PDB file of C-alpha atoms in Angstrom:
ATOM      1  CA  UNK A  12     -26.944 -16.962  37.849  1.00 47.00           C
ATOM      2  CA  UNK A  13     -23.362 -17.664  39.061  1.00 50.00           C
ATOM      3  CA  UNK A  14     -23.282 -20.968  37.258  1.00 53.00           C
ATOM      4  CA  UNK A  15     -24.190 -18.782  33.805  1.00 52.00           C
ATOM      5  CA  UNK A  16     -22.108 -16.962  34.633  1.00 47.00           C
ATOM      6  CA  UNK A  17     -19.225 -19.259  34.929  1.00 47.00           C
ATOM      7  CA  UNK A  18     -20.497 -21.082  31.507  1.00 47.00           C
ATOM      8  CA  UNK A  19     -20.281 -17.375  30.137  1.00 46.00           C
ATOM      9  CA  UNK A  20     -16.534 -17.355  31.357  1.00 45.00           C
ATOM     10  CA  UNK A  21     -15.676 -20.985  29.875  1.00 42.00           C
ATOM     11  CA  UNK A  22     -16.996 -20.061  26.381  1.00 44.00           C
ATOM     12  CA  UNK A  23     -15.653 -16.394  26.400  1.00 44.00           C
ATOM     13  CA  UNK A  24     -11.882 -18.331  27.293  1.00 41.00           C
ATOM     14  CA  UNK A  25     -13.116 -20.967  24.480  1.00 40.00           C
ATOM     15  CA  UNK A  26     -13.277 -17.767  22.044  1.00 40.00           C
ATOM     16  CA  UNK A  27     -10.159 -16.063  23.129  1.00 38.00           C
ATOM     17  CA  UNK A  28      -8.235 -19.250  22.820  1.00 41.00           C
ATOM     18  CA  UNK A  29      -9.833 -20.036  19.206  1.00 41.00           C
ATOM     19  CA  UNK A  30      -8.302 -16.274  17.952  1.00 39.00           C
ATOM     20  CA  UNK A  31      -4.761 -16.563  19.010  1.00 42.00           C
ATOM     21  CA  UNK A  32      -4.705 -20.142  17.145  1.00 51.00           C
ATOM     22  CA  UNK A  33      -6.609 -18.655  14.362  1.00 68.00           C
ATOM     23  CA  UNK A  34      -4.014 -15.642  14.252  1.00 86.00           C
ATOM     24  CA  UNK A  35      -2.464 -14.916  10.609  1.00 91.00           C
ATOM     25  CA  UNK A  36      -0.157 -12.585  11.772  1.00 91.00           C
ATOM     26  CA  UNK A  37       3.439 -13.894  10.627  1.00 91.00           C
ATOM     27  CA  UNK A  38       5.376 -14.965  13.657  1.00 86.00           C
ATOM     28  CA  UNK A  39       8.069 -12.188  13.265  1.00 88.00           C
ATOM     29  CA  UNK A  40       6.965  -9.409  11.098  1.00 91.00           C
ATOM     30  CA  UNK A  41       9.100  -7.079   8.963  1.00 96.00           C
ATOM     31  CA  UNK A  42       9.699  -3.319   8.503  1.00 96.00           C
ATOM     32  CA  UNK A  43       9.830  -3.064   4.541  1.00 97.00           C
ATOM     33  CA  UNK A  44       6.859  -5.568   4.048  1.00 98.00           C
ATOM     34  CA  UNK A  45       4.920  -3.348   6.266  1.00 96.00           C
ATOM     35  CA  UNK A  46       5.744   0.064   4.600  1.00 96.00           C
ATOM     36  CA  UNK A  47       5.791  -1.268   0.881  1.00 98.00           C
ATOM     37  CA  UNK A  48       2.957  -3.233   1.170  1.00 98.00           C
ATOM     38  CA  UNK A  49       0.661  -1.414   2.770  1.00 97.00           C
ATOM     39  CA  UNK A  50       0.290   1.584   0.386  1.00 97.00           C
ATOM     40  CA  UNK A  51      -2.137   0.762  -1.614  1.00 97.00           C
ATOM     41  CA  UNK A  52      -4.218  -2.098   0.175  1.00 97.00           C
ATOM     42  CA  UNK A  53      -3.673  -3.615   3.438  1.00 96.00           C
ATOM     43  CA  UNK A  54      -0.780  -6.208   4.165  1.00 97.00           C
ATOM     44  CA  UNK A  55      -1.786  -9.291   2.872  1.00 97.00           C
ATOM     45  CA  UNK A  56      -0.902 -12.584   4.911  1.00 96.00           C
ATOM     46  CA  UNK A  57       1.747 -14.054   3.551  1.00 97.00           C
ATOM     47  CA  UNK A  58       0.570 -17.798   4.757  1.00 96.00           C
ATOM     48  CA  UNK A  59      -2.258 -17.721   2.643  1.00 96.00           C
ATOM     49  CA  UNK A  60      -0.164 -18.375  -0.720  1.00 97.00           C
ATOM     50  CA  UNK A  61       2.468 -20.828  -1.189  1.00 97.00           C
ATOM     51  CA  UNK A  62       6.055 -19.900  -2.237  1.00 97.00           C
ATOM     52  CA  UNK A  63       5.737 -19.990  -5.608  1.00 97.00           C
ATOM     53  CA  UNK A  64       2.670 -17.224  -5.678  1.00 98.00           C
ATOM     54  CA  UNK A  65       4.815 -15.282  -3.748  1.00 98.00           C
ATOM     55  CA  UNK A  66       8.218 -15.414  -5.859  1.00 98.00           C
ATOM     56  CA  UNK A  67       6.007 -15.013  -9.301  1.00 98.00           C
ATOM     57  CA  UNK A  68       5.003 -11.789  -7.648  1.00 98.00           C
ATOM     58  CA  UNK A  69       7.566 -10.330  -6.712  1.00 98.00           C
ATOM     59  CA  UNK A  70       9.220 -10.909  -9.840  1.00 98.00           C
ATOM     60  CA  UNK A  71       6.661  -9.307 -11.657  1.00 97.00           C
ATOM     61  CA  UNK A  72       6.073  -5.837  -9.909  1.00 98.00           C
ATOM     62  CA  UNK A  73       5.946  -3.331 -12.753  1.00 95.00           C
ATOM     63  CA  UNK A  74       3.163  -4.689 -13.351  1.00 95.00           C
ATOM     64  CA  UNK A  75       1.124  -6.274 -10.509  1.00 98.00           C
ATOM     65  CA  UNK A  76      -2.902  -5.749 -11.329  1.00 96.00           C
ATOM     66  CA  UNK A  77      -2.780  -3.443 -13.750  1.00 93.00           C
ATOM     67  CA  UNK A  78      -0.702  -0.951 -11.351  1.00 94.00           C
ATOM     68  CA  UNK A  79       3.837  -0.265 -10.919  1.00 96.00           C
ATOM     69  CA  UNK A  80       4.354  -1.543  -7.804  1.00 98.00           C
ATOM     70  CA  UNK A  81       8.287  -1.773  -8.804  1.00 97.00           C
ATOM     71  CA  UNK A  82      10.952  -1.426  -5.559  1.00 97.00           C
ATOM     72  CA  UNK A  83      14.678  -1.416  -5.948  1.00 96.00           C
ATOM     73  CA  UNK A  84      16.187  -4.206  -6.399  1.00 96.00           C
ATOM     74  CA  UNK A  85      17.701  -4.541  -2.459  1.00 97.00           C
ATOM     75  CA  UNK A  86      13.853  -4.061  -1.232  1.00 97.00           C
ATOM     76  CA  UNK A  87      12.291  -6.547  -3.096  1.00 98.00           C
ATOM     77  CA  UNK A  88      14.949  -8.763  -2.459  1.00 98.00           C
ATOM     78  CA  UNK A  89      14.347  -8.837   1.286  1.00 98.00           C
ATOM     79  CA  UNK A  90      10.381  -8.531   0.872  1.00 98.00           C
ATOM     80  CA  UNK A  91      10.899 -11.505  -1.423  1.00 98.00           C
ATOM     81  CA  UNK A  92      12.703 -13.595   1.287  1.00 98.00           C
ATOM     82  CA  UNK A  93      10.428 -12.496   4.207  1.00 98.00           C
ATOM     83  CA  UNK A  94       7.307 -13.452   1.987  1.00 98.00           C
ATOM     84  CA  UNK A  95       8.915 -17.378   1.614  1.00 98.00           C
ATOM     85  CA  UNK A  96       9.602 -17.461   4.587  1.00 97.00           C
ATOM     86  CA  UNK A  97       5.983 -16.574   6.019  1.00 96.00           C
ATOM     87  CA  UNK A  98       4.469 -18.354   3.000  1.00 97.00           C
ATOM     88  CA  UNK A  99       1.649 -21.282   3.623  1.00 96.00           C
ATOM     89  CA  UNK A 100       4.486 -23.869   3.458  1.00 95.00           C
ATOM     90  CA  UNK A 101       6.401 -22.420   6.328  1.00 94.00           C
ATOM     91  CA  UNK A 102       3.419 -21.378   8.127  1.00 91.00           C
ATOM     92  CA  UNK A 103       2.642 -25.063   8.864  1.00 83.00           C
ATOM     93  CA  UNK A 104      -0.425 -24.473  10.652  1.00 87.00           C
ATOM     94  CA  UNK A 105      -3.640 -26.430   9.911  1.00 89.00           C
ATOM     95  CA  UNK A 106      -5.239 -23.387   8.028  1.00 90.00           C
ATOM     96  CA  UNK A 107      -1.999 -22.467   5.834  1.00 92.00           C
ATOM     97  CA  UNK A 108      -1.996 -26.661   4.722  1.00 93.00           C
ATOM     98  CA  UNK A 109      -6.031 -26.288   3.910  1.00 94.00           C
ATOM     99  CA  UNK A 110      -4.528 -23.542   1.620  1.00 95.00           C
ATOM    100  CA  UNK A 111      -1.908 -26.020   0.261  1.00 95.00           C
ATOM    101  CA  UNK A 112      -4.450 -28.876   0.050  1.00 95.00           C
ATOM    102  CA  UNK A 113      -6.746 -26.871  -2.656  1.00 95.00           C
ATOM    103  CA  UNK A 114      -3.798 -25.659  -4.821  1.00 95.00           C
ATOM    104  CA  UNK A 115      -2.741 -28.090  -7.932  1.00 92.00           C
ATOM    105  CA  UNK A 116       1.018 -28.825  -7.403  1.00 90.00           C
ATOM    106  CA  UNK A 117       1.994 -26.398 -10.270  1.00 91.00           C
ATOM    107  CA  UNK A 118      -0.971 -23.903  -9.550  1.00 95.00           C
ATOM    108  CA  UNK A 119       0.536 -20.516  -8.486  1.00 97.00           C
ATOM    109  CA  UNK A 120      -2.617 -17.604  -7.889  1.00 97.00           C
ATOM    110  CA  UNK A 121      -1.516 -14.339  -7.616  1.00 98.00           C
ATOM    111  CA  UNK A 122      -4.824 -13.719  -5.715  1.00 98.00           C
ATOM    112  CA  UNK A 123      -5.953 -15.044  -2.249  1.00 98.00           C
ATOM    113  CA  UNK A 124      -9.042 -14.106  -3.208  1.00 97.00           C
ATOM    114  CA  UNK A 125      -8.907 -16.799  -6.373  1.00 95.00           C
ATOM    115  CA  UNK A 126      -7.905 -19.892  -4.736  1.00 96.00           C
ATOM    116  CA  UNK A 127     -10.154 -22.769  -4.062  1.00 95.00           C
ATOM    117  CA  UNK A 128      -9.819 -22.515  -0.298  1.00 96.00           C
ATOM    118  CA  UNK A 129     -10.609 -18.696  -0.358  1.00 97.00           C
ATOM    119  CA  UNK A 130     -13.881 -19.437  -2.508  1.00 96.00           C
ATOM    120  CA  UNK A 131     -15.098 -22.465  -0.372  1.00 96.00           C
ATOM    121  CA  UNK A 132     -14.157 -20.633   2.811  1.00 95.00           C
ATOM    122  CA  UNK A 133     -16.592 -17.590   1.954  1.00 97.00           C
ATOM    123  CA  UNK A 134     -19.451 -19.023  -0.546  1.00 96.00           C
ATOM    124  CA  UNK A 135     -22.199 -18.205   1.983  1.00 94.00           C
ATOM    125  CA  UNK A 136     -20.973 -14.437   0.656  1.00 96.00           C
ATOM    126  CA  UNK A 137     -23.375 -13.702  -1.902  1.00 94.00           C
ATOM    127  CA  UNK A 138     -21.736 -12.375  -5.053  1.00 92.00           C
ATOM    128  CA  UNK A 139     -24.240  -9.206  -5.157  1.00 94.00           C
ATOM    129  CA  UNK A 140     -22.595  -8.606  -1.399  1.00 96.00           C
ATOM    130  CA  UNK A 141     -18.862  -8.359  -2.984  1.00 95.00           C
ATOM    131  CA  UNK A 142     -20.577  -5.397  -5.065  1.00 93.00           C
ATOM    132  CA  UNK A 143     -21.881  -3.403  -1.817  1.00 94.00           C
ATOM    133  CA  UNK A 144     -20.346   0.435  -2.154  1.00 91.00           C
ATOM    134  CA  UNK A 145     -18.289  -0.317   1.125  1.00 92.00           C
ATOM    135  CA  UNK A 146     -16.808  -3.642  -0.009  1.00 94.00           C
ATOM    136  CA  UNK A 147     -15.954  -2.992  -3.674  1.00 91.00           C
ATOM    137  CA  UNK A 148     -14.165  -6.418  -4.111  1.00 93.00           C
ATOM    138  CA  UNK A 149     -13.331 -10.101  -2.354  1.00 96.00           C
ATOM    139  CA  UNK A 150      -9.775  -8.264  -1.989  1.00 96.00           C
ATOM    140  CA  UNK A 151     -10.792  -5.647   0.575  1.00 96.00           C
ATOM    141  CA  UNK A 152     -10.537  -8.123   3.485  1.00 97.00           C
ATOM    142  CA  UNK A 153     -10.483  -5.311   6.166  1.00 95.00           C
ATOM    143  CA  UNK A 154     -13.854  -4.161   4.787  1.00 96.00           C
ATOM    144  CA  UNK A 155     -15.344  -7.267   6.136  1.00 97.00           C
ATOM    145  CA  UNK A 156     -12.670  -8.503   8.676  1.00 96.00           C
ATOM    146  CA  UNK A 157     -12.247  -6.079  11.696  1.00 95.00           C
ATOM    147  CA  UNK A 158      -9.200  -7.165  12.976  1.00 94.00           C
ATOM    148  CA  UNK A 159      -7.343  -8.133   9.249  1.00 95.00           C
ATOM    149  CA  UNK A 160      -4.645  -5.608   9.796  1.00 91.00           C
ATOM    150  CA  UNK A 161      -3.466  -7.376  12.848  1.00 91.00           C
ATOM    151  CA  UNK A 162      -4.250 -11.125  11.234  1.00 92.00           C
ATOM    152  CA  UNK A 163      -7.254 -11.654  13.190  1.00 93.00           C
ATOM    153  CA  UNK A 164      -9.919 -13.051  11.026  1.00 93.00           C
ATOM    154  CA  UNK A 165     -11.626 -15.244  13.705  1.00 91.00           C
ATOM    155  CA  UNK A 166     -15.719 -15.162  12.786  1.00 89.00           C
ATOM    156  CA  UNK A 167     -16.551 -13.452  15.941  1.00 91.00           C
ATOM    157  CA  UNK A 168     -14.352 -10.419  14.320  1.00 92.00           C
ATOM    158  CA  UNK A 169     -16.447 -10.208  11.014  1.00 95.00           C
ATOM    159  CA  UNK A 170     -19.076  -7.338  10.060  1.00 95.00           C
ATOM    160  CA  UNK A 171     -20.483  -7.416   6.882  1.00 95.00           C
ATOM    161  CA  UNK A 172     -21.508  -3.439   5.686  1.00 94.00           C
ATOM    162  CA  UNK A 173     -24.944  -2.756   4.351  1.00 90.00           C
TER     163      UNK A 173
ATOM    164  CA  UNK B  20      34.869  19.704  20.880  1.00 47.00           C
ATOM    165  CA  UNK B  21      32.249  16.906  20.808  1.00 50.00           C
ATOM    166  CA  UNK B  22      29.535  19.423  22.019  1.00 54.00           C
ATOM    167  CA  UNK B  23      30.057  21.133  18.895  1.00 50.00           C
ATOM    168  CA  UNK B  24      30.126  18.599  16.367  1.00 51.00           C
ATOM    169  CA  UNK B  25      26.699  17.182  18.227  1.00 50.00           C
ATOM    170  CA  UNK B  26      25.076  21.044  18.115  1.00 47.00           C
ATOM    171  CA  UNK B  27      26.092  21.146  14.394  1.00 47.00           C
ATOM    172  CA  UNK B  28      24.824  17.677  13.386  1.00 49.00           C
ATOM    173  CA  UNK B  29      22.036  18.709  15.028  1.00 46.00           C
ATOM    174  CA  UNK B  30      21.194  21.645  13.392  1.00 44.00           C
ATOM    175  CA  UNK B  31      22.058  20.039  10.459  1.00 46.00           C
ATOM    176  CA  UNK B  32      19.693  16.658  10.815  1.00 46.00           C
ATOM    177  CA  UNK B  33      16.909  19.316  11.593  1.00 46.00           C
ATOM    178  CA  UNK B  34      17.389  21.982   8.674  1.00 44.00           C
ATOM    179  CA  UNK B  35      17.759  18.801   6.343  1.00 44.00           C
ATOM    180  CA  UNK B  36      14.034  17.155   7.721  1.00 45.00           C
ATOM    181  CA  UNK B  37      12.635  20.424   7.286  1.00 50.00           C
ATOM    182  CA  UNK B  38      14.111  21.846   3.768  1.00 56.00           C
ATOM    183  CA  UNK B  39      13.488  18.233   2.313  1.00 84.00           C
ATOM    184  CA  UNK B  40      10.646  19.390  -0.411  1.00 92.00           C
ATOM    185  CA  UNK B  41      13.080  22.411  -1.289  1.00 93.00           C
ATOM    186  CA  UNK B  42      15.685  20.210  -1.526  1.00 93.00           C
ATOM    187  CA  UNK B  43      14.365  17.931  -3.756  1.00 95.00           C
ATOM    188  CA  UNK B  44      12.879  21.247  -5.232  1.00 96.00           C
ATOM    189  CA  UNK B  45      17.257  22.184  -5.966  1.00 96.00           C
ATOM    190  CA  UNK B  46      17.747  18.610  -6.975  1.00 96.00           C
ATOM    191  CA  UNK B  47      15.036  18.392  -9.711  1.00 97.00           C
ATOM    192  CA  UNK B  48      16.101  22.070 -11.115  1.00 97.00           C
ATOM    193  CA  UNK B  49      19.293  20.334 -11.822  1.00 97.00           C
ATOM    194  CA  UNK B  50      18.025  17.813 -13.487  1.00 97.00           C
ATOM    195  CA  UNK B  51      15.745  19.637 -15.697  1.00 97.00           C
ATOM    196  CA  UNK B  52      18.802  22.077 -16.853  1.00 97.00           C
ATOM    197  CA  UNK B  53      20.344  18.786 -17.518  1.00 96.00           C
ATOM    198  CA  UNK B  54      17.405  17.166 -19.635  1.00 96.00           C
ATOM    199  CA  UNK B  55      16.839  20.544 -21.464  1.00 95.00           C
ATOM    200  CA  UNK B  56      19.277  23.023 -21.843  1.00 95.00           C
ATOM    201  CA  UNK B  57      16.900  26.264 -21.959  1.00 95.00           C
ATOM    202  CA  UNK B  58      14.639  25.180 -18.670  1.00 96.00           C
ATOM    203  CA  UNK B  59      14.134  28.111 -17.169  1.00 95.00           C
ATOM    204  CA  UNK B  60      11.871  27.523 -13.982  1.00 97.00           C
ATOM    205  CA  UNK B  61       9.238  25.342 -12.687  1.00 98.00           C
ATOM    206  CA  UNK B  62       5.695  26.498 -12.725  1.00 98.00           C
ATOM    207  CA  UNK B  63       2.800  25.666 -10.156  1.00 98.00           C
ATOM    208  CA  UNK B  64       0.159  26.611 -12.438  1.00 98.00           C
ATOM    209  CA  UNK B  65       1.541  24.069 -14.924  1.00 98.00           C
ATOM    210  CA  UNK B  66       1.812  21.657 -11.634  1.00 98.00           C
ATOM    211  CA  UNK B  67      -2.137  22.396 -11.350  1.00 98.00           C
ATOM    212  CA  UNK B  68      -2.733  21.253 -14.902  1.00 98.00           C
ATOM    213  CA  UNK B  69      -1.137  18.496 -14.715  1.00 98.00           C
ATOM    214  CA  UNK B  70      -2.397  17.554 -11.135  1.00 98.00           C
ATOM    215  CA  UNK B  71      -6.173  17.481 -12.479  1.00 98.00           C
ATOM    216  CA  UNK B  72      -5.487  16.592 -15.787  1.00 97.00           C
ATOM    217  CA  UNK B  73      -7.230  13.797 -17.536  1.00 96.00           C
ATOM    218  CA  UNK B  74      -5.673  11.080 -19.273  1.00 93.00           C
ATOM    219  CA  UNK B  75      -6.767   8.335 -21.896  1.00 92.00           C
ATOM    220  CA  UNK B  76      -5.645   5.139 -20.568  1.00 90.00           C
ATOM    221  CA  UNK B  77      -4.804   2.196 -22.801  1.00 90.00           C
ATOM    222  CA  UNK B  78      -6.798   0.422 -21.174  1.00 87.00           C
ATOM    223  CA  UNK B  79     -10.086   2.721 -21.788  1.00 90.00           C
ATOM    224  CA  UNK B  80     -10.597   4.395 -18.946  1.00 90.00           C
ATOM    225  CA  UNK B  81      -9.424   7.847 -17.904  1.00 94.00           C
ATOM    226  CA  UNK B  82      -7.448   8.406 -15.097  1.00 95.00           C
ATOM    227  CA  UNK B  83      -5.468  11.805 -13.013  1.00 97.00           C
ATOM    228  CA  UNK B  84      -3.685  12.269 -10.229  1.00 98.00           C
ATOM    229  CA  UNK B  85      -6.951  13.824  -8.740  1.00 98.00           C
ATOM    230  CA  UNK B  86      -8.709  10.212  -9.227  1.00 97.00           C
ATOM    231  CA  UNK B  87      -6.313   9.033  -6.361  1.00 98.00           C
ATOM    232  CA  UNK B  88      -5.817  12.195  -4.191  1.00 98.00           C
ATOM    233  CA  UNK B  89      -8.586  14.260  -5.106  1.00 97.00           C
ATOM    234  CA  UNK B  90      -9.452  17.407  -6.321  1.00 97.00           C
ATOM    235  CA  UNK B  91      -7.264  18.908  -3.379  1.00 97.00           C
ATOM    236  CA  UNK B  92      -4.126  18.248  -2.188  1.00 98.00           C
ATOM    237  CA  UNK B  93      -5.118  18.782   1.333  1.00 97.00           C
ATOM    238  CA  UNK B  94      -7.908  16.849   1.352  1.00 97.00           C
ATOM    239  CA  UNK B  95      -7.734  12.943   2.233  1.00 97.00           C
ATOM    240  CA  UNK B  96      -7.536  10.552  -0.491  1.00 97.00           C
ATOM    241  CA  UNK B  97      -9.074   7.302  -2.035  1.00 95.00           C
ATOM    242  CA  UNK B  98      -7.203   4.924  -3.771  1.00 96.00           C
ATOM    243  CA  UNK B  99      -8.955   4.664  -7.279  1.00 93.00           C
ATOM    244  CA  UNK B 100      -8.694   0.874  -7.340  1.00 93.00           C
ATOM    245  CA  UNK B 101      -8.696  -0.737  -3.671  1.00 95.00           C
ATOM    246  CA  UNK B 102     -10.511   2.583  -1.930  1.00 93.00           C
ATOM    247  CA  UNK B 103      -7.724   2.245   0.384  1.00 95.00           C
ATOM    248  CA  UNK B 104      -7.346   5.660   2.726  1.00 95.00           C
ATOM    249  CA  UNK B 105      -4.210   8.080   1.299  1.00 97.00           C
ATOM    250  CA  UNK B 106      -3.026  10.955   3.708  1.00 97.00           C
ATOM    251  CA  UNK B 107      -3.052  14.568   1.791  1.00 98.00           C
ATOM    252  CA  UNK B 108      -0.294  15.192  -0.672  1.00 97.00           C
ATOM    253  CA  UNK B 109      -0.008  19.007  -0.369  1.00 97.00           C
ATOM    254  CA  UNK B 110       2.929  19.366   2.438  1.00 96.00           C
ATOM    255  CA  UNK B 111       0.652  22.343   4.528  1.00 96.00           C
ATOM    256  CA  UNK B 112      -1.676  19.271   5.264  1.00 97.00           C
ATOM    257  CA  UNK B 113       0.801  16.397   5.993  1.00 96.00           C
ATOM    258  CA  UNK B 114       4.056  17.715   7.401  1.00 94.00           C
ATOM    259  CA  UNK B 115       5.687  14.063   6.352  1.00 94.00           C
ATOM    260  CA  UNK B 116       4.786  14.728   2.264  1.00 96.00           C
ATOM    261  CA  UNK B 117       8.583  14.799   0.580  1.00 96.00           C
ATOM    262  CA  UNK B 118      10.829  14.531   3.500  1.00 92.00           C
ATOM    263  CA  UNK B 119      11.937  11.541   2.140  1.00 92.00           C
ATOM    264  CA  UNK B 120      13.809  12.062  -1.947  1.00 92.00           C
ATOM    265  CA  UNK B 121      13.760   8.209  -2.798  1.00 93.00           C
ATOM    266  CA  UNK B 122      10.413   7.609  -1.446  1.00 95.00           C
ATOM    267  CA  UNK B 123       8.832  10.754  -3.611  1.00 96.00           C
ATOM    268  CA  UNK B 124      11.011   9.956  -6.800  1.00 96.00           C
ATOM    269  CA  UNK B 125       9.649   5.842  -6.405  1.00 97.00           C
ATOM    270  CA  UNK B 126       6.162   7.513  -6.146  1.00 98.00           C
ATOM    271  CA  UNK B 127       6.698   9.814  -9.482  1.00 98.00           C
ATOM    272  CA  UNK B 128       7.991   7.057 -11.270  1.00 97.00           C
ATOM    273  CA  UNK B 129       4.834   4.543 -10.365  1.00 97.00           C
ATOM    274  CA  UNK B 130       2.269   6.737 -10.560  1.00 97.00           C
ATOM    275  CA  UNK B 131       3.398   8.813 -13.745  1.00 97.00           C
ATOM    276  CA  UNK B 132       3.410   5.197 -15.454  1.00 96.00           C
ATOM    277  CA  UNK B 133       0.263   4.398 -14.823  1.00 95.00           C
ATOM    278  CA  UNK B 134      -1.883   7.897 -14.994  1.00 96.00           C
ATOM    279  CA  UNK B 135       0.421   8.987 -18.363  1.00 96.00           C
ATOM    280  CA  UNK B 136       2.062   5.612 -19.573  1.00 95.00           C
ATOM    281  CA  UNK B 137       5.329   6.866 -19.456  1.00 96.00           C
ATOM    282  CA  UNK B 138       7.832   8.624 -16.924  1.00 97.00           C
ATOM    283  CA  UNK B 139       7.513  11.988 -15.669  1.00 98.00           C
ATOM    284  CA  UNK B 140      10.093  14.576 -16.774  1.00 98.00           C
ATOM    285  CA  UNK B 141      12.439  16.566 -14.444  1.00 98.00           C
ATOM    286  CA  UNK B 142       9.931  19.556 -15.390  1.00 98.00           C
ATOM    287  CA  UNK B 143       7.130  18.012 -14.665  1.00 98.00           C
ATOM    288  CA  UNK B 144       8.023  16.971 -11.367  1.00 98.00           C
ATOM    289  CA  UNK B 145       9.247  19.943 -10.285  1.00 98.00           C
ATOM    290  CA  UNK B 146       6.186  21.847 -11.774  1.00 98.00           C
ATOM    291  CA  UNK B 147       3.638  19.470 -10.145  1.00 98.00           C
ATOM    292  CA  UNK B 148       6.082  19.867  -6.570  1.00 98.00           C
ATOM    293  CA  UNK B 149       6.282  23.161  -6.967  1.00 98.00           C
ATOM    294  CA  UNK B 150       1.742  23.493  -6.867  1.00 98.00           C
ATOM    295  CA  UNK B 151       2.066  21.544  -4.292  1.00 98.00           C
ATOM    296  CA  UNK B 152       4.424  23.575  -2.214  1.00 97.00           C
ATOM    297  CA  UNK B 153       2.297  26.579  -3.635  1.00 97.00           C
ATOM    298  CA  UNK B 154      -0.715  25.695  -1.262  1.00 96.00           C
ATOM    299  CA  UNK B 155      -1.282  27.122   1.922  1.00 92.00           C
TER     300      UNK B 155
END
């Protein structure tokens, strides 16, 4: 019982350690990005695109999925910066460089959702399971991911609604 | 001397949080005499109409401001495309709605593009404010 108990302990640490390295939370986060955007759909993490993704977005707000997203030209400016500086080449971190890895050197997604390491991470998703009611699309990470608003997609953090 | 100034900055940073929508309100009315010389006033019946009214996008499906914050303005809304969670519009339902000028005028301008394709008049904002202010 006690030793079970203590193996219980071990792997529960194991778990807890495995989150905060899993964490894609950007190391300092920033006011604007947060507000701005977050209206429409949760913050998305900025280490999962590279650079480029990041600048080709942001220069292309009035229209960004069919939807004006436009800022003034001060607030983009500074989102713009924040987002590079977050972005999967600064992240460094042996997830953001898997994210790298699958990307052609010119390739620049505007969707997470799109690149190679998104699709190979999640192809035991079914694509009638994208469809569910509650999910609605591969872009609704929080539907799926509990703790996405806070950068926590470790597995032991993942319900899938019926 | 000091006491003062701070008791009438004071009142002043509170009457301006709490007369923001009838300031913007003022600030639109002076626009719309500017964009047409015969405005007269705003209407929140005309607000209403355009609030649920349905429009013909380009790109083939129909869209209103309803599709994003419902057929009430104090009711919570769903964003159309990412079912994302809005808070109500109508101020008697979400104290924060138009305390802020820039954030409500970089709202009009985004969402009147894509529900009508084009930029909301003066008029219309201040009819469509005006409904808004107009619910209890």
């Amino acid at each position: 019982m006690k030793q079970s108990l203590i193996i219980l302990t071990l792997l529960l640490s194991g778990a807890a350690w495995a989150d905060g390295n899993t964490s894609l939370a950007p190391a300092t986060s920033n006011l604007k990005w947060k507000n701005e955007c977050s209206a429409c759909h949760m913050a998305y993490p900025p280490a999962l695109l590279p650079e480029r993704s990041w600048r080709k977005m942001m220069a292309g707000l009035e229209s960004h999925f069919g939807q004006d997203a436009s800022l003034d030209a001060l607030t983009a400016k500074e989102i713009t910066a924040f987002l590079v500086n977050n972005s999967a080449e600064r992240a460094g971190n042996k997830r953001a460089k898997k994210v790298l890895g699958a990307l052609g050197p010119d390739e620049a997604p505007l969707r997470i959702s799109e690149t190679a390491w998104f699709v190979r991470e999640h192809e035991e998703v079914s694509p009638q399971v994208w469809k569910r009611p509650k999910i609605g699309s591969p872009a609704n990470c929080n539907a799926c991911h509990q703790g996405a608003e806070q950068g926590n997609y470790s597995e032991h953090q993942i319900r899938i609604p019926r | 001397m000091t006491r003062f100034t701070f008791l009438v900055a004071g009142l002043l940073a509170c009457g301006a949080a709490w007369a923001a929508p009838q300031d913007l309100l003022q600030s639109l009315a002076v626009q719309a005499r500017q964009e047409n010389t015969r405005f007269q006033s705003f209407s929140a019946s005309r607000g209403e109409q355009l609030y649920h009214a349905k429009q013909l996008h380009s790109s083939g499906k129909t869209l209103s401001c309803a599709s994003c914050h419902t057929d009430s303005p104090k009711a919570l809304g769903r964003h159309a495309k990412t079912g994302k969670e809005i808070l109500p519009l109508a101020p008697a339902a979400n104290h924060e709605r138009f305390a802020d000028s820039a954030k409500a005028e970089k709202w009009f301008k985004r969402n009147c593009q894509d529900v009508l394709e084009r930029a909301c008049t003066a008029q219309e904002k201040g009819d469509f404010l005006s409904y808004l202010l107009s619910i209890k």
